[in-house]
mmCIF file of C-alpha atoms in Angstrom:
data_model
loop_
_atom_site.group_PDB
_atom_site.id
_atom_site.type_symbol
_atom_site.label_atom_id
_atom_site.label_comp_id
_atom_site.label_asym_id
_atom_site.label_seq_id
_atom_site.Cartn_x
_atom_site.Cartn_y
_atom_site.Cartn_z
ATOM 1 C CA MET A 1 11.190 19.706 9.777
ATOM 2 C CA LYS A 2 7.903 19.479 7.881
ATOM 3 C CA ILE A 3 7.940 18.736 4.165
ATOM 4 C CA SER A 4 6.462 22.163 3.353
ATOM 5 C CA LYS A 5 9.294 23.880 5.216
ATOM 6 C CA PHE A 6 11.790 21.667 3.444
ATOM 7 C CA LEU A 7 10.398 22.715 0.062
ATOM 8 C CA LEU A 8 10.940 26.333 1.087
ATOM 9 C CA PHE A 9 14.503 25.404 2.001
ATOM 10 C CA VAL A 10 15.033 23.861 -1.441
ATOM 11 C CA ALA A 11 13.635 26.999 -3.081
ATOM 12 C CA ALA A 12 15.979 29.108 -0.954
ATOM 13 C CA MET A 13 18.919 27.047 -2.216
ATOM 14 C CA PHE A 14 17.959 27.962 -5.789
ATOM 15 C CA MET A 15 17.650 31.666 -5.017
ATOM 16 C CA ALA A 16 20.860 31.789 -3.014
ATOM 17 C CA ALA A 17 22.899 29.803 -5.546
ATOM 18 C CA PRO A 18 24.121 32.804 -7.598
ATOM 19 C CA SER A 19 25.441 34.551 -4.484
ATOM 20 C CA TRP A 20 27.163 31.341 -3.345
ATOM 21 C CA ALA A 21 28.815 31.012 -6.732
ATOM 22 C CA GLY A 22 30.059 34.565 -6.648
ATOM 23 C CA GLY A 23 31.149 34.674 -3.026
ATOM 24 C CA LEU A 24 32.721 31.222 -2.662
ATOM 25 C CA GLY A 25 33.672 30.335 -6.204
ATOM 26 C CA ASP A 26 37.383 30.807 -5.598
ATOM 27 C CA ALA A 27 37.220 28.225 -2.804
ATOM 28 C CA ASN A 28 35.254 25.735 -4.970
ATOM 29 C CA ILE A 29 32.438 25.750 -2.396
ATOM 30 C CA PHE A 30 28.803 26.099 -3.531
ATOM 31 C CA ASN A 31 30.153 27.131 -6.931
ATOM 32 C CA HIS A 32 27.926 24.738 -8.900
ATOM 33 C CA LEU A 33 24.324 23.605 -8.716
ATOM 34 C CA GLY A 34 22.775 20.379 -9.952
ATOM 35 C CA VAL A 35 19.185 19.208 -10.187
ATOM 36 C CA GLY A 36 18.086 15.604 -10.494
ATOM 37 C CA VAL A 37 14.947 13.507 -10.848
ATOM 38 C CA HIS A 38 14.793 9.965 -9.549
ATOM 39 C CA ALA A 39 12.805 6.745 -9.388
ATOM 40 C CA ALA A 40 13.413 4.659 -6.288
ATOM 41 C CA THR A 41 11.952 2.322 -3.719
ATOM 42 C CA THR A 42 11.043 5.536 -1.864
ATOM 43 C CA GLY A 43 8.951 6.669 -4.851
ATOM 44 C CA PHE A 44 9.520 9.388 -7.428
ATOM 45 C CA GLY A 45 11.100 12.730 -6.636
ATOM 46 C CA PHE A 46 13.746 15.359 -7.210
ATOM 47 C CA GLU A 47 16.950 16.631 -5.583
ATOM 48 C CA VAL A 48 19.129 19.704 -5.690
ATOM 49 C CA ALA A 49 22.842 19.409 -4.985
ATOM 50 C CA THR A 50 25.903 21.576 -4.553
ATOM 51 C CA PRO A 51 29.573 20.820 -3.762
ATOM 52 C CA ILE A 52 30.947 21.633 -0.320
ATOM 53 C CA THR A 53 34.504 20.555 -1.120
ATOM 54 C CA LYS A 54 35.955 18.603 -4.039
ATOM 55 C CA PHE A 55 35.379 15.448 -1.965
ATOM 56 C CA VAL A 56 31.897 16.192 -0.528
ATOM 57 C CA THR A 57 28.579 17.096 -2.154
ATOM 58 C CA LEU A 58 25.435 18.118 -0.290
ATOM 59 C CA ARG A 59 22.041 17.146 -1.696
ATOM 60 C CA GLY A 60 18.506 17.690 -0.490
ATOM 61 C CA GLY A 61 15.381 16.195 -1.985
ATOM 62 C CA VAL A 62 11.776 15.118 -1.710
ATOM 63 C CA SER A 63 10.319 11.701 -2.621
ATOM 64 C CA PHE A 64 6.659 10.951 -3.292
ATOM 65 C CA MET A 65 5.393 7.387 -2.984
ATOM 66 C CA PRO A 66 2.300 6.883 -5.203
ATOM 67 C CA GLY A 67 -0.848 5.482 -3.636
ATOM 68 C CA PHE A 68 -0.039 1.811 -4.120
ATOM 69 C CA SER A 69 -2.409 -0.367 -2.129
ATOM 70 C CA PHE A 70 -3.077 -4.013 -1.343
ATOM 71 C CA ASP A 71 -6.054 -5.916 0.033
ATOM 72 C CA THR A 72 -5.870 -8.545 2.739
ATOM 73 C CA GLU A 73 -8.124 -10.386 5.167
ATOM 74 C CA VAL A 74 -7.584 -10.049 8.921
ATOM 75 C CA ASP A 75 -9.083 -11.732 11.960
ATOM 76 C CA GLY A 76 -11.022 -9.904 14.645
ATOM 77 C CA SER A 77 -13.256 -10.412 17.631
ATOM 78 C CA TYR A 78 -15.783 -8.780 19.931
ATOM 79 C CA ARG A 79 -17.477 -9.693 23.182
ATOM 80 C CA THR A 80 -21.185 -10.450 23.246
ATOM 81 C CA THR A 81 -23.715 -12.156 25.470
ATOM 82 C CA VAL A 82 -26.113 -14.977 24.592
ATOM 83 C CA ASN A 83 -28.713 -16.076 27.145
ATOM 84 C CA GLY A 84 -26.823 -14.202 29.822
ATOM 85 C CA THR A 85 -23.545 -15.949 29.058
ATOM 86 C CA PRO A 86 -20.652 -13.732 27.849
ATOM 87 C CA TYR A 87 -18.367 -15.067 25.159
ATOM 88 C CA GLU A 88 -16.028 -13.842 22.422
ATOM 89 C CA GLN A 89 -17.248 -13.864 18.847
ATOM 90 C CA ASP A 90 -14.650 -14.155 16.066
ATOM 91 C CA PHE A 91 -14.944 -12.635 12.585
ATOM 92 C CA THR A 92 -12.857 -11.813 9.529
ATOM 93 C CA MET A 93 -12.679 -8.475 7.746
ATOM 94 C CA ASP A 94 -11.228 -7.239 4.461
ATOM 95 C CA VAL A 95 -8.882 -4.264 4.883
ATOM 96 C CA GLU A 96 -6.771 -2.177 2.532
ATOM 97 C CA GLY A 97 -3.175 -1.161 3.136
ATOM 98 C CA ALA A 98 -1.979 2.035 1.374
ATOM 99 C CA LEU A 99 1.691 2.917 0.919
ATOM 100 C CA LYS A 100 1.284 6.583 -0.090
ATOM 101 C CA ARG A 101 3.783 8.860 1.731
ATOM 102 C CA THR A 102 6.064 11.879 1.231
ATOM 103 C CA GLN A 103 9.641 12.029 2.535
ATOM 104 C CA GLY A 104 12.366 14.640 2.617
ATOM 105 C CA SER A 105 16.091 13.918 2.705
ATOM 106 C CA VAL A 106 19.400 15.648 3.400
ATOM 107 C CA ILE A 107 22.397 13.552 2.370
ATOM 108 C CA PHE A 108 26.150 14.044 1.996
ATOM 109 C CA ASN A 109 28.051 12.244 -0.779
ATOM 110 C CA VAL A 110 31.710 11.566 0.041
ATOM 111 C CA TYR A 111 33.952 10.791 -2.957
ATOM 112 C CA PRO A 112 37.142 9.079 -1.720
ATOM 113 C CA LEU A 113 38.558 8.729 -5.257
ATOM 114 C CA THR A 114 37.171 11.884 -6.781
ATOM 115 C CA HIS A 115 39.752 12.192 -9.591
ATOM 116 C CA VAL A 116 39.455 8.608 -10.856
ATOM 117 C CA SER A 117 35.946 7.419 -9.973
ATOM 118 C CA SER A 118 32.403 8.642 -9.327
ATOM 119 C CA PHE A 119 31.978 6.080 -6.523
ATOM 120 C CA TYR A 120 30.713 7.624 -3.303
ATOM 121 C CA VAL A 121 29.602 6.811 0.223
ATOM 122 C CA ALA A 122 26.362 8.521 1.266
ATOM 123 C CA ALA A 123 25.357 9.501 4.805
ATOM 124 C CA GLY A 124 22.445 11.594 5.993
ATOM 125 C CA ALA A 125 18.812 11.226 6.981
ATOM 126 C CA TYR A 126 15.250 10.954 5.725
ATOM 127 C CA PHE A 127 12.437 12.650 7.590
ATOM 128 C CA GLY A 128 8.656 12.905 7.382
ATOM 129 C CA GLY A 129 6.539 10.101 5.979
ATOM 130 C CA SER A 130 6.419 8.238 9.284
ATOM 131 C CA ASP A 131 3.176 6.432 8.307
ATOM 132 C CA ILE A 132 4.673 3.615 6.279
ATOM 133 C CA VAL A 133 1.312 1.823 5.791
ATOM 134 C CA LYS A 134 -2.190 3.237 6.309
ATOM 135 C CA VAL A 135 -4.874 0.659 7.087
ATOM 136 C CA SER A 136 -8.579 1.131 6.370
ATOM 137 C CA GLY A 137 -11.652 -1.051 5.991
ATOM 138 C CA HIS A 138 -15.414 -1.295 6.355
ATOM 139 C CA THR A 139 -18.033 -3.956 6.941
ATOM 140 C CA ASP A 140 -21.775 -3.672 7.443
ATOM 141 C CA ASP A 141 -21.746 -6.798 9.630
ATOM 142 C CA LEU A 142 -20.295 -4.905 12.615
ATOM 143 C CA GLN A 143 -22.577 -1.879 12.639
ATOM 144 C CA GLY A 144 -23.941 -1.422 16.150
ATOM 145 C CA VAL A 145 -21.619 -4.038 17.664
ATOM 146 C CA ASP A 146 -19.896 -2.923 20.887
ATOM 147 C CA ASN A 147 -16.085 -2.634 20.845
ATOM 148 C CA PRO A 148 -15.052 -4.901 17.956
ATOM 149 C CA SER A 149 -11.399 -4.913 16.904
ATOM 150 C CA ILE A 150 -9.135 -6.500 14.304
ATOM 151 C CA ASP A 151 -5.805 -8.152 15.047
ATOM 152 C CA LEU A 152 -2.666 -6.629 13.540
ATOM 153 C CA GLY A 153 0.100 -8.746 14.975
ATOM 154 C CA ASP A 154 0.108 -8.261 18.736
ATOM 155 C CA TYR A 155 -2.128 -5.185 18.448
ATOM 156 C CA GLN A 156 -5.905 -4.804 18.318
ATOM 157 C CA LEU A 157 -7.108 -2.014 16.043
ATOM 158 C CA PRO A 158 -10.606 -0.823 17.079
ATOM 159 C CA VAL A 159 -13.580 -0.866 14.704
ATOM 160 C CA ASP A 160 -16.155 1.900 15.262
ATOM 161 C CA LYS A 161 -19.929 1.372 15.545
ATOM 162 C CA ASN A 162 -20.374 2.162 11.850
ATOM 163 C CA GLY A 163 -18.137 -0.770 10.922
ATOM 164 C CA ASN A 164 -15.150 1.374 9.920
ATOM 165 C CA VAL A 165 -11.539 0.752 10.867
ATOM 166 C CA SER A 166 -8.641 3.155 10.332
ATOM 167 C CA GLY A 167 -5.066 3.150 11.549
ATOM 168 C CA SER A 168 -1.436 3.199 10.506
ATOM 169 C CA LEU A 169 1.861 1.411 10.944
ATOM 170 C CA ARG A 170 4.316 4.119 11.932
ATOM 171 C CA VAL A 171 8.106 4.347 12.104
ATOM 172 C CA ASN A 172 10.477 7.053 13.338
ATOM 173 C CA SER A 173 9.941 10.421 11.631
ATOM 174 C CA PHE A 174 13.755 10.943 11.581
ATOM 175 C CA ARG A 175 15.584 8.043 9.952
ATOM 176 C CA PRO A 176 19.395 7.957 9.564
ATOM 177 C CA TYR A 177 20.608 6.796 6.168
ATOM 178 C CA LEU A 178 23.737 5.097 4.822
ATOM 179 C CA GLY A 179 24.421 4.050 1.263
ATOM 180 C CA VAL A 180 26.873 3.686 -1.605
ATOM 181 C CA GLY A 181 26.532 4.686 -5.225
ATOM 182 C CA PHE A 182 28.007 5.764 -8.533
ATOM 183 C CA GLY A 183 27.335 9.082 -10.205
ATOM 184 C CA ARG A 184 27.492 12.806 -9.593
ATOM 185 C CA PRO A 185 24.438 14.883 -8.639
ATOM 186 C CA VAL A 186 26.419 17.891 -9.910
ATOM 187 C CA PRO A 187 27.742 16.459 -13.194
ATOM 188 C CA ASN A 188 31.049 17.440 -14.729
ATOM 189 C CA ARG A 189 29.072 17.536 -17.978
ATOM 190 C CA ARG A 190 25.480 18.561 -18.507
ATOM 191 C CA LEU A 191 23.869 15.208 -17.666
ATOM 192 C CA ASN A 192 24.747 12.234 -15.500
ATOM 193 C CA PHE A 193 23.024 8.937 -14.688
ATOM 194 C CA GLY A 194 23.517 7.616 -11.158
ATOM 195 C CA VAL A 195 22.568 4.570 -9.129
ATOM 196 C CA GLU A 196 22.518 4.253 -5.351
ATOM 197 C CA LEU A 197 21.867 1.449 -2.855
ATOM 198 C CA GLY A 198 21.340 2.100 0.851
ATOM 199 C CA VAL A 199 19.155 1.659 3.914
ATOM 200 C CA GLN A 200 17.052 3.877 6.161
ATOM 201 C CA PHE A 201 17.186 2.922 9.833
ATOM 202 C CA MET A 202 13.494 3.173 10.741
ATOM 203 C CA GLY A 203 13.371 1.833 14.299
ATOM 204 C CA LYS A 204 10.649 -0.419 15.702
ATOM 205 C CA MET A 205 7.332 -0.238 13.881
ATOM 206 C CA LYS A 206 4.315 0.883 15.958
ATOM 207 C CA VAL A 207 0.550 0.803 15.433
ATOM 208 C CA TYR A 208 -1.561 3.976 15.703
ATOM 209 C CA SER A 209 -5.319 4.594 15.697
ATOM 210 C CA ASP A 210 -6.881 8.083 15.665
ATOM 211 C CA GLY A 211 -3.439 9.571 16.298
ATOM 212 C CA ASP A 212 -2.834 7.505 19.458
ATOM 213 C CA GLU A 213 -0.224 4.782 19.824
ATOM 214 C CA LEU A 214 -1.699 1.393 20.692
ATOM 215 C CA SER A 215 -0.221 -0.965 23.263
ATOM 216 C CA LYS A 216 0.346 -4.656 22.669
ATOM 217 C CA VAL A 217 -2.521 -6.705 24.072
ATOM 218 C CA LEU A 218 -1.821 -10.050 22.389
ATOM 219 C CA THR A 219 1.167 -12.329 22.789
ATOM 220 C CA ASP A 220 2.823 -14.691 20.352
ATOM 221 C CA ASN A 221 0.526 -13.701 17.502
ATOM 222 C CA ASP A 222 2.618 -15.069 14.663
ATOM 223 C CA ASP A 223 0.585 -13.691 11.738
ATOM 224 C CA ASP A 224 2.070 -12.069 8.614
ATOM 225 C CA TRP A 225 1.583 -8.547 10.014
ATOM 226 C CA GLN A 226 3.637 -9.283 13.135
ATOM 227 C CA LYS A 227 6.388 -11.021 11.166
ATOM 228 C CA TRP A 228 6.596 -7.969 8.900
ATOM 229 C CA MET A 229 6.664 -5.509 11.822
ATOM 230 C CA ASP A 230 9.355 -7.481 13.643
ATOM 231 C CA LYS A 231 11.684 -7.846 10.671
ATOM 232 C CA LEU A 232 11.314 -4.521 8.858
ATOM 233 C CA THR A 233 13.429 -2.228 11.051
ATOM 234 C CA VAL A 234 15.407 -0.943 8.050
ATOM 235 C CA TYR A 235 14.012 0.236 4.724
ATOM 236 C CA PRO A 236 16.017 -0.642 1.577
ATOM 237 C CA VAL A 237 16.620 2.198 -0.869
ATOM 238 C CA LEU A 238 17.464 1.537 -4.512
ATOM 239 C CA LYS A 239 17.560 4.756 -6.502
ATOM 240 C CA PHE A 240 18.137 5.653 -10.152
ATOM 241 C CA THR A 241 18.795 9.347 -10.795
ATOM 242 C CA LEU A 242 19.188 11.519 -13.874
ATOM 243 C CA SER A 243 21.005 14.719 -12.941
ATOM 244 C CA GLY A 244 21.675 17.914 -14.825
ATOM 245 C CA LYS A 245 24.082 20.784 -14.161
ATOM 246 C CA ILE A 246 22.532 24.252 -13.886
ATOM 247 C CA PHE A 247 25.864 26.095 -13.657
#
Protein backbone atom coordinates (compact mmCIF):
# COMPACT_ATOMS: atom_id res chain seq x y z
CA MET A 1 0.00 0.00 0.00
CA LYS A 2 1.40 3.40 -0.94
CA ILE A 3 1.57 6.14 1.67
CA SER A 4 -0.93 8.29 -0.27
CA LYS A 5 -3.46 5.46 -0.24
CA PHE A 6 -2.82 4.94 3.45
CA LEU A 7 -3.58 8.61 4.15
CA LEU A 8 -6.90 8.14 2.36
CA PHE A 9 -7.53 5.13 4.58
CA VAL A 10 -6.83 7.22 7.69
CA ALA A 11 -9.22 9.91 6.43
CA ALA A 12 -11.85 7.23 5.82
CA MET A 13 -11.47 6.08 9.42
CA PHE A 14 -12.33 9.61 10.58
CA MET A 15 -15.38 9.87 8.34
CA ALA A 16 -16.65 6.41 9.22
CA ALA A 17 -16.11 6.81 12.97
CA PRO A 18 -19.57 8.23 13.78
CA SER A 19 -21.31 5.33 12.02
CA TRP A 20 -19.07 2.82 13.83
CA ALA A 21 -19.94 4.42 17.15
CA GLY A 22 -23.63 4.26 16.43
CA GLY A 23 -23.74 0.80 14.90
CA LEU A 24 -21.32 -1.06 17.18
CA GLY A 25 -21.41 0.98 20.36
CA ASP A 26 -23.39 -1.63 22.28
CA ALA A 27 -20.66 -4.18 21.54
CA ASN A 28 -17.86 -1.77 22.60
CA ILE A 29 -16.30 -2.10 19.13
CA PHE A 30 -15.16 1.03 17.25
CA ASN A 31 -17.11 3.06 19.80
CA HIS A 32 -14.25 5.49 20.52
CA LEU A 33 -11.64 7.29 18.47
CA GLY A 34 -8.25 8.59 19.55
CA VAL A 35 -5.66 10.71 17.78
CA GLY A 36 -2.01 10.94 18.75
CA VAL A 37 1.19 12.71 17.75
CA HIS A 38 4.57 11.14 18.34
CA ALA A 39 8.33 11.62 18.26
CA ALA A 40 10.32 8.45 17.65
CA THR A 41 13.37 6.89 16.09
CA THR A 42 11.15 6.58 12.99
CA GLY A 43 10.68 10.37 12.94
CA PHE A 44 7.68 12.53 13.75
CA GLY A 45 4.12 11.58 12.92
CA PHE A 46 0.54 10.93 13.94
CA GLU A 47 -1.79 7.98 14.55
CA VAL A 48 -5.49 7.32 14.78
CA ALA A 49 -6.77 4.50 16.96
CA THR A 50 -9.99 2.73 17.83
CA PRO A 51 -10.84 -0.22 20.13
CA ILE A 52 -11.72 -3.58 18.60
CA THR A 53 -12.43 -5.28 21.92
CA LYS A 54 -11.71 -4.23 25.50
CA PHE A 55 -8.39 -6.08 25.18
CA VAL A 56 -7.33 -4.98 21.65
CA THR A 57 -6.88 -1.56 20.04
CA LEU A 58 -6.16 -0.95 16.37
CA ARG A 59 -3.99 2.00 15.36
CA GLY A 60 -2.76 3.27 12.03
CA GLY A 61 -0.24 6.03 11.48
CA VAL A 62 2.34 7.77 9.35
CA SER A 63 5.90 8.73 10.37
CA PHE A 64 8.09 11.30 8.65
CA MET A 65 11.85 11.17 9.11
CA PRO A 66 13.38 14.66 8.61
CA GLY A 67 16.21 15.06 6.13
CA PHE A 68 19.05 14.28 8.52
CA SER A 69 22.29 13.75 6.63
CA PHE A 70 25.92 12.86 7.23
CA ASP A 71 29.10 13.22 5.20
CA THR A 72 31.71 10.52 4.77
CA GLU A 73 34.65 9.63 2.55
CA VAL A 74 34.59 6.44 0.48
CA ASP A 75 37.14 4.66 -1.68
CA GLY A 76 36.72 4.06 -5.39
CA SER A 77 38.54 2.97 -8.50
CA TYR A 78 38.50 2.98 -12.29
CA ARG A 79 40.48 1.29 -15.02
CA THR A 80 42.79 3.32 -17.23
CA THR A 81 45.71 2.79 -19.56
CA VAL A 82 49.16 4.39 -19.45
CA ASN A 83 51.61 3.75 -22.29
CA GLY A 84 49.46 0.87 -23.45
CA THR A 85 49.47 -0.81 -20.05
CA PRO A 86 46.07 -1.19 -18.31
CA TYR A 87 45.90 -0.70 -14.57
CA GLU A 88 43.43 0.26 -11.84
CA GLN A 89 43.52 3.78 -10.46
CA ASP A 90 42.28 4.34 -6.90
CA PHE A 91 40.61 7.51 -5.61
CA THR A 92 38.56 8.80 -2.68
CA MET A 93 35.29 10.69 -2.88
CA ASP A 94 33.13 12.62 -0.42
CA VAL A 95 29.51 11.43 -0.36
CA GLU A 96 26.42 12.38 1.62
CA GLY A 97 24.01 9.95 3.23
CA ALA A 98 20.42 11.19 3.76
CA LEU A 99 17.96 9.52 6.13
CA LYS A 100 14.75 11.22 4.93
CA ARG A 101 11.86 8.72 4.53
CA THR A 102 8.11 8.30 5.09
CA GLN A 103 6.57 5.17 6.62
CA GLY A 104 3.06 3.96 7.30
CA SER A 105 2.07 1.53 10.05
CA VAL A 106 -0.84 -0.68 11.11
CA ILE A 107 -0.43 -2.05 14.63
CA PHE A 108 -2.56 -3.91 17.16
CA ASN A 109 -2.16 -3.21 20.89
CA VAL A 110 -3.06 -6.16 23.13
CA TYR A 111 -3.75 -5.30 26.79
CA PRO A 112 -3.48 -8.49 28.89
CA LEU A 113 -4.25 -6.64 32.15
CA THR A 114 -6.63 -4.04 30.82
CA HIS A 115 -8.41 -3.34 34.14
CA VAL A 116 -5.25 -2.83 36.22
CA SER A 117 -2.54 -1.64 33.83
CA SER A 118 -1.98 0.20 30.55
CA PHE A 119 0.84 -2.20 29.63
CA TYR A 120 0.45 -3.68 26.16
CA VAL A 121 2.11 -5.91 23.60
CA ALA A 122 2.15 -4.48 20.08
CA ALA A 123 2.18 -6.46 16.82
CA GLY A 124 1.76 -5.26 13.27
CA ALA A 125 3.81 -3.93 10.38
CA TYR A 126 5.46 -0.87 8.88
CA PHE A 127 5.44 -0.33 5.14
CA GLY A 128 6.85 2.14 2.63
CA GLY A 129 10.09 3.99 3.25
CA SER A 130 12.23 1.14 1.93
CA ASP A 131 15.13 3.51 1.12
CA ILE A 132 16.71 3.68 4.55
CA VAL A 133 19.72 5.74 3.35
CA LYS A 134 20.08 7.69 0.09
CA VAL A 135 23.65 8.21 -1.09
CA SER A 136 24.77 11.08 -3.33
CA GLY A 137 28.02 12.81 -4.24
CA HIS A 138 29.94 14.73 -6.88
CA THR A 139 33.53 15.35 -7.87
CA ASP A 140 34.99 17.25 -10.81
CA ASP A 141 38.04 14.95 -10.81
CA LEU A 142 36.10 12.10 -12.46
CA GLN A 143 34.42 14.00 -15.28
CA GLY A 144 35.07 12.16 -18.53
CA VAL A 145 36.57 9.11 -16.80
CA ASP A 146 35.23 5.77 -18.09
CA ASN A 147 33.29 3.58 -15.63
CA PRO A 148 34.48 4.80 -12.22
CA SER A 149 32.74 3.43 -9.12
CA ILE A 150 32.82 3.82 -5.35
CA ASP A 151 32.92 0.94 -2.88
CA LEU A 152 29.99 0.52 -0.50
CA GLY A 153 30.83 -2.64 1.37
CA ASP A 154 30.88 -5.49 -1.13
CA TYR A 155 29.10 -3.36 -3.75
CA GLN A 156 30.41 -0.93 -6.36
CA LEU A 157 28.17 2.07 -6.94
CA PRO A 158 28.78 3.57 -10.42
CA VAL A 159 29.82 7.20 -10.94
CA ASP A 160 28.57 8.81 -14.17
CA LYS A 161 30.74 10.75 -16.65
CA ASN A 162 29.76 14.04 -15.02
CA GLY A 163 31.26 12.89 -11.72
CA ASN A 164 27.91 12.28 -10.01
CA VAL A 165 26.99 9.27 -7.91
CA SER A 166 23.51 8.39 -6.65
CA GLY A 167 22.10 5.30 -5.00
CA SER A 168 20.32 3.96 -1.95
CA LEU A 169 20.51 1.32 0.74
CA ARG A 170 17.15 -0.43 0.64
CA VAL A 171 15.30 -2.79 2.98
CA ASN A 172 12.01 -4.67 2.67
CA SER A 173 9.04 -2.40 1.94
CA PHE A 174 6.89 -4.55 4.30
CA ARG A 175 8.45 -4.90 7.74
CA PRO A 176 6.80 -6.89 10.57
CA TYR A 177 6.85 -5.18 13.95
CA LEU A 178 6.81 -6.31 17.58
CA GLY A 179 6.98 -4.13 20.66
CA VAL A 180 5.85 -3.43 24.21
CA GLY A 181 4.65 -0.22 25.78
CA PHE A 182 2.61 1.68 28.33
CA GLY A 183 -0.25 3.99 27.51
CA ARG A 184 -3.55 4.11 25.67
CA PRO A 185 -3.93 5.57 22.17
CA VAL A 186 -7.64 5.93 23.01
CA PRO A 187 -7.37 7.44 26.51
CA ASN A 188 -9.90 6.84 29.25
CA ARG A 189 -9.53 10.57 29.87
CA ARG A 190 -8.93 13.32 27.36
CA LEU A 191 -5.13 13.01 27.18
CA ASN A 192 -2.60 10.25 27.69
CA PHE A 193 1.20 10.04 27.43
CA GLY A 194 2.61 6.75 26.15
CA VAL A 195 5.99 5.18 25.56
CA GLU A 196 6.79 2.20 23.35
CA LEU A 197 9.89 0.13 22.56
CA GLY A 198 10.02 -2.33 19.67
CA VAL A 199 11.77 -3.49 16.52
CA GLN A 200 11.01 -3.58 12.80
CA PHE A 201 12.28 -6.70 11.05
CA MET A 202 13.80 -5.16 7.91
CA GLY A 203 15.50 -8.11 6.22
CA LYS A 204 18.88 -7.99 4.48
CA MET A 205 19.95 -4.55 3.30
CA LYS A 206 20.55 -4.16 -0.46
CA VAL A 207 22.21 -1.52 -2.63
CA TYR A 208 20.36 0.12 -5.54
CA SER A 209 21.46 2.48 -8.32
CA ASP A 210 19.05 4.08 -10.81
CA GLY A 211 16.29 1.80 -9.52
CA ASP A 212 18.27 -1.41 -10.18
CA GLU A 213 19.58 -3.75 -7.51
CA LEU A 214 23.36 -4.17 -7.60
CA SER A 215 25.13 -7.49 -7.19
CA LYS A 216 28.08 -8.04 -4.90
CA VAL A 217 31.35 -7.80 -6.81
CA LEU A 218 33.79 -7.51 -3.90
CA THR A 219 34.55 -10.03 -1.19
CA ASP A 220 35.61 -9.55 2.41
CA ASN A 221 35.37 -5.77 2.19
CA ASP A 222 35.30 -5.06 5.91
CA ASP A 223 34.59 -1.31 5.76
CA ASP A 224 32.10 0.54 7.98
CA TRP A 225 29.36 0.38 5.31
CA GLN A 226 29.51 -3.42 5.09
CA LYS A 227 29.59 -3.84 8.87
CA TRP A 228 26.50 -1.64 9.11
CA MET A 229 24.66 -3.51 6.33
CA ASP A 230 25.46 -6.90 7.85
CA LYS A 231 24.37 -6.04 11.38
CA LEU A 232 21.35 -3.80 10.84
CA THR A 233 18.66 -6.35 9.95
CA VAL A 234 16.26 -4.96 12.57
CA TYR A 235 15.40 -1.31 13.18
CA PRO A 236 14.89 -0.21 16.82
CA VAL A 237 11.79 1.85 17.52
CA LEU A 238 11.53 4.07 20.59
CA LYS A 239 8.37 6.16 20.52
CA PHE A 240 6.85 8.82 22.76
CA THR A 241 3.20 9.61 22.04
CA LEU A 242 0.70 12.18 23.27
CA SER A 243 -2.82 10.95 22.57
CA GLY A 244 -6.20 12.60 22.83
CA LYS A 245 -9.73 11.17 22.83
CA ILE A 246 -12.09 12.52 20.16
CA PHE A 247 -15.16 10.68 21.48
